[in-house]
Amino acid sequence: MIEESRMAPVSNVSLERRAWNIRRKALLMGEVQGQGYIGQALGIADVLAASYFHAMDYRPADPEWEGRDRFLLSIGHYAIALYAVLMEAGILPEEELETYGMDDSRMPMSGMASYTPGMEITGGSLGHGLGIAVGMAMGLKRKNNNAFVYNLMSDGELGEGSTWEAAMSASHHKLGNLICLVDFNDQQADGKSTEMLSAEPVVPKFEAFGWHAQRVNGNDLAAVVAAFDAARAVTDDRPRVIVFDTTMCKGVPFLEQRDITHFVRVEADEWSKALNVLEEGKPA
Amino acid sequence: MTHDSHARRYEQRKVTPKENRVATSAMIASLAAEGYDTEPAPFGHALVELAKTREDIVGLSADLAKYTDLHIFANAYPDRFYQMGMAEQVLVSAAAGLAREGFTPFATTYAVFASRRAYDFIAMAIAEENLPVKIVCALPGLTTGYGPSHQATEDLAIFRGLPNMTIVDPCDAVDIRQMVPVLADHKGPVYSRLLRGKVPSVLTRYKPDYQFQLGRAQLIREGKDVLMVTSGFMTMRALDAAERLSKDGVDVAVLHNPTIKPLDRATILAEAGRGGRLVVTAENHTIVGGLGEAVATTLLTNGVTPTFRMIGLPDEFLEAGALPTLHDMYGISVDGIVRQIKGWI
Ligand SMILES: Cc1ncc(C[n+]2csc(CCOP(=O)(O)OP(=O)(O)O)c2C)c(N)n1
Ligand SMILES: [Mg+2]
C-alpha cells in the first residue's frame, strides 16, 4: 500500500484506493451522459491520484490559494477525469457529479476555467497548456513563490508546434518549477499517435531541449510516485517532464480489450457492467 | 497577487434542478434537421468521385480525417492522402507546398483551428500567393455544444479580411456534393465550411433544379413581406421558419447566399430593392464581420436602404451545453427566427 504523503497529509486512504475512486467517479459521470472520454479517464487515473494525493499541495476549500501548486489541464477533453479527482480531493462538491455535461452544469464536457473550481485554464484547443505553464512558472519565480506548475498534456499535443516553442522557452528561462506530464496512450482522433505523426523518441527530444526527462508506466502507481519524487528532487533549474505510457480504459478489462478508439463507445447497459467489474478489484 | 478576469466566475453559475436537466449533445456528429432526408458524408463521397478524373487532387488532414468525412477519400485513395497529425500549421503550409508543385490539395480540420491556429500560414503561404488550396472545415459557427474551444463563431470574419480568399458556407448535402468539383476548378484558395456525417438534403425539396454556383445567391422561396438573406444551415432554418410564418400570414422569401466572398452583390441589390420588404440576414456566425455586415455594406454603399435586421450569434464567447438549447438561447433556431421576425413586423 502506497500511503498518501503530501506536505499536509489529510487521510490514511491509500493511493490505490484514490485511483480506484477516480475511476469509479468517472464511470458514474459517463453513465449520467451515456458518453464521455472514459478511455482517457481510466488510463490517467493513477497519474491524477499521484498528482493530487502525493505530489501537490493545495487547500480544497480555497482553490485559488496563492500557495497552491498549479495544475493545468491542457487537454480539455480529459475534463471528466479531472472532475473525478477534484471531487475526490474535496475541491468540487460530490453532489454535482450527476450534473456532468448537462445544461447549466459546472462540469461541461470540455474543461473551462470559468465553469469549475480547481480548473486553472480553459483547455481543449490543444497545444495551449505548456505555453501558459511557462508564463505561470515565470510569474511564480518573480513572486518568489515556491509552488510548482504541473501541465497535463497528451501525446497528440506533441504534434503541435506551440508545444516545442514552449519546451525550448522553459529550459532557456530555467523554469525548474515546471513539471510537464505527458499521457502517452498512443491514441489520437484518427488513430494511433505513433502511426500518424510519431513524436518518438520523446525522452531524447525533451533532453535535447534542455529538460530533465523520465518515462514510466503510467499505470504502475509505485513507478508513477517515484517519477514524481525524482522530478521534484532535481536540484538544478531544468524544467522536468514525465512521459507516462498508459493503457486506455485501464481497470475495466472488457473495455481495455475492445477495439480502442479516441472516443470509446460504451453501450447504455455497459456502464453498470463496468462499475461492477471495477467493484471486484476494489483495493482496501 | 492573482488575476481577477474570471476568478471565481464559477461561483456565479447556477446548477439546473434535476427535473429540468437536458442531456448535452456536445458530441453530436451530425446536425439534425427535422423532416428532411439525409445523405452520408457528401463531402467525402464527392471528393472520391472527383478524384477519379482529377489526378491532381490530394487530401490532407490534421488528425481529423474521420471527423471531416475525409476518411472516405483516404480509404479510396490511401496514397493520395496525407495524415499530418495534430499540426494545423504544417497542414496548411504543406498544402501550399503541394499546390506549388501542381497539385490541388483539399486540407481539412475544424473551423476554429484553421481560422485561429493556422491563420498566418494560410494568409502568407496560400492566400498571398493565390494558390489553389481548398481548406474545408467542420464544426462551423455554433455546431457543437463543446464551448468556445470548438465553436468557430468568427471564422467568416477572419477570412473575409483576407485578400484572394473565396469563402463558402454551404447549406446542406446538395450544396456540399455539388460544390466540390466547382471549388477544385476555381483557380485560387477557398475556405469552405462543412457539415459532416449524415447531412440533411434540403434545397432540392424547395427548388428541384437547384444547382450550386460559386459566387451566386439564389432565391429558394418567394415571399412579399420579408426577404431573408441566408447562408449555411441558416438557410434550412429560414425555410422552416418561412413555412411557420406563412401560417400566420407572413410571406417570407429566402435568398440563399452560400458564397460569402465574393458576394453576389447584383442579386442581393436586385432582391433587396424589390418593393418594401423587410430585409433580414441570418447566419450561423457572430454578427460582427459576417454575412449580415457584408450585405449591409453592399446595400448602404449602393443607396438601397430597406428596413434591415440581422440574425446571428452575439459578440460573446458562447456557453457549453446541448445544441438545441444553445440554438434557442442565441436565436438561431427555427423558433428563434420566427420570434425575431414577428417582433420586427
Ligand atoms: C488544436 C487542436 N486541433 C485539433 C483538435 C481536435 N481534437 C480533439 S482531441 C484530438 C486528439 C488529440 O490527441 P490526444 O489528445 O492524444 O487524443 P486522445 O489520447 O485523447 O485520443 C483532436 C485532434 C483540438 N481539440 N485542438
Ligand atoms: Mg493520446
XYZ file of C-alpha atoms in Angstrom, chain B residues 139-333:
195
model
C -17.879 22.456 -36.886
C -18.643 25.888 -38.360
C -20.161 28.551 -36.101
C -22.261 27.058 -33.344
C -22.491 23.386 -34.320
C -21.131 21.898 -31.115
C -22.078 22.464 -27.509
C -18.471 21.898 -26.521
C -17.733 25.538 -25.675
C -15.602 28.276 -27.264
C -12.614 25.999 -27.966
C -14.634 24.301 -30.726
C -17.176 26.984 -31.673
C -15.959 28.801 -34.789
C -18.141 31.826 -34.322
C -15.832 34.287 -36.112
C -14.253 32.232 -38.903
C -16.052 34.091 -41.694
C -14.998 37.455 -40.259
C -11.385 36.315 -40.069
C -11.260 35.051 -43.645
C -13.350 37.891 -45.109
C -10.483 40.213 -44.325
C -8.070 38.110 -46.332
C -7.485 39.156 -49.969
C -7.795 36.423 -52.639
C -9.782 34.141 -50.348
C -13.061 32.735 -51.627
C -15.401 31.800 -48.774
C -18.238 29.299 -48.970
C -20.878 28.478 -46.343
C -22.920 25.604 -47.833
C -26.424 24.822 -46.627
C -26.850 21.097 -46.998
C -25.794 17.843 -48.657
C -26.822 19.165 -52.096
C -24.610 22.233 -51.806
C -21.702 20.219 -50.423
C -21.848 17.471 -53.041
C -22.155 19.960 -55.888
C -19.571 22.449 -54.658
C -16.640 20.015 -54.525
C -15.828 19.972 -58.279
C -16.580 23.703 -58.506
C -14.109 24.529 -55.748
C -11.497 22.300 -57.391
C -11.965 24.160 -60.709
C -11.653 27.557 -59.048
C -8.133 28.896 -59.621
C -7.451 30.376 -56.176
C -7.687 29.466 -52.493
C -11.003 28.583 -50.898
C -12.164 28.376 -47.318
C -15.341 26.343 -47.024
C -17.414 25.391 -44.054
C -18.591 21.811 -43.878
C -21.407 19.765 -42.413
C -20.328 16.181 -41.904
C -21.862 12.854 -41.011
C -25.492 12.457 -42.003
C -26.190 15.747 -43.730
C -29.761 16.854 -44.477
C -30.854 17.331 -48.100
C -32.970 20.460 -48.202
C -32.528 22.757 -51.180
C -33.820 20.435 -53.913
C -37.046 19.910 -51.974
C -37.868 23.591 -52.463
C -36.135 24.040 -55.819
C -35.816 20.709 -57.665
C -33.442 22.157 -60.285
C -31.160 23.797 -57.695
C -27.521 23.792 -58.711
C -24.699 25.234 -56.577
C -22.987 28.135 -58.336
C -19.869 29.740 -56.891
C -20.429 33.463 -56.344
C -24.180 33.279 -56.900
C -27.068 33.800 -54.498
C -30.285 32.021 -55.460
C -33.880 32.615 -54.492
C -35.171 29.403 -52.956
C -38.547 30.718 -51.885
C -40.633 33.715 -52.944
C -42.386 36.000 -50.457
C -43.742 39.524 -50.433
C -43.379 40.661 -46.788
C -39.860 39.707 -45.755
C -36.663 38.921 -47.668
C -34.269 36.709 -45.759
C -30.674 36.572 -46.993
C -29.068 33.471 -45.534
C -26.069 31.177 -45.680
C -25.067 27.780 -44.326
C -27.566 25.793 -42.328
C -29.408 29.016 -41.527
C -30.975 28.628 -44.968
C -32.639 25.391 -43.749
C -33.767 27.094 -40.592
C -35.066 30.093 -42.551
C -37.052 27.851 -44.925
C -38.666 26.100 -41.949
C -39.329 29.449 -40.283
C -40.899 30.735 -43.511
C -43.339 27.786 -43.511
C -44.310 28.584 -39.959
C -44.661 32.311 -40.585
C -46.816 31.721 -43.644
C -49.409 30.126 -41.351
C -49.560 33.452 -39.547
C -49.964 35.309 -42.814
C -46.357 36.494 -43.073
C -44.915 35.843 -46.510
C -41.144 35.266 -46.361
C -38.739 34.976 -49.299
C -35.439 33.160 -48.771
C -32.367 34.130 -50.781
C -29.684 31.510 -50.193
C -26.223 33.000 -50.437
C -23.628 30.251 -49.978
C -20.691 32.333 -51.257
C -19.741 34.817 -48.563
C -16.884 36.218 -50.639
C -17.001 37.388 -53.354
C -20.531 38.426 -52.528
C -23.222 38.283 -55.221
C -23.923 41.994 -54.938
C -26.056 42.218 -58.074
C -28.601 39.633 -56.923
C -28.702 40.945 -53.365
C -29.209 44.527 -54.548
C -31.897 43.500 -57.023
C -33.833 41.478 -54.448
C -33.453 43.995 -51.625
C -34.511 46.773 -53.955
C -37.712 44.972 -54.911
C -40.534 46.801 -53.105
C -40.879 47.491 -49.439
C -39.856 44.177 -47.893
C -38.167 43.914 -44.514
C -34.662 42.562 -45.210
C -33.283 40.112 -42.631
C -29.914 38.384 -42.812
C -29.431 35.127 -40.915
C -26.091 33.481 -40.291
C -24.530 30.857 -38.063
C -21.773 33.305 -37.076
C -21.177 36.316 -34.856
C -22.998 39.423 -36.049
C -19.534 41.012 -36.267
C -17.974 40.783 -39.706
C -20.052 38.058 -41.319
C -22.853 37.824 -43.880
C -25.029 40.453 -42.204
C -22.394 43.165 -42.254
C -21.365 42.217 -45.789
C -24.949 42.631 -47.003
C -25.427 45.838 -45.009
C -22.343 47.392 -46.563
C -23.488 46.401 -50.037
C -26.926 47.912 -49.538
C -25.758 51.135 -47.941
C -22.949 51.863 -50.377
C -25.371 51.368 -53.257
C -28.111 53.545 -51.830
C -30.534 50.690 -51.253
C -31.994 51.220 -47.803
C -34.817 48.866 -46.836
C -35.620 48.260 -43.180
C -32.779 45.941 -42.267
C -32.274 43.463 -39.409
C -29.640 40.835 -38.609
C -29.989 37.388 -37.044
C -26.729 35.906 -35.833
C -24.717 34.991 -32.781
C -23.904 37.645 -30.173
C -20.436 39.145 -29.835
C -19.591 36.843 -26.912
C -17.859 33.602 -26.081
C -20.785 31.204 -26.097
C -21.909 28.721 -23.485
C -21.408 24.980 -23.454
C -24.476 22.743 -23.433
C -26.944 20.893 -25.589
C -27.015 22.249 -29.120
C -30.804 22.731 -29.365
C -30.717 24.671 -26.076
C -27.931 26.877 -27.365
C -29.540 27.482 -30.766
C -32.694 28.624 -28.978
C -30.804 30.687 -26.456
C -28.905 32.570 -29.154
C -31.854 32.935 -31.512
C -30.686 30.833 -34.459
C -33.261 28.026 -34.125
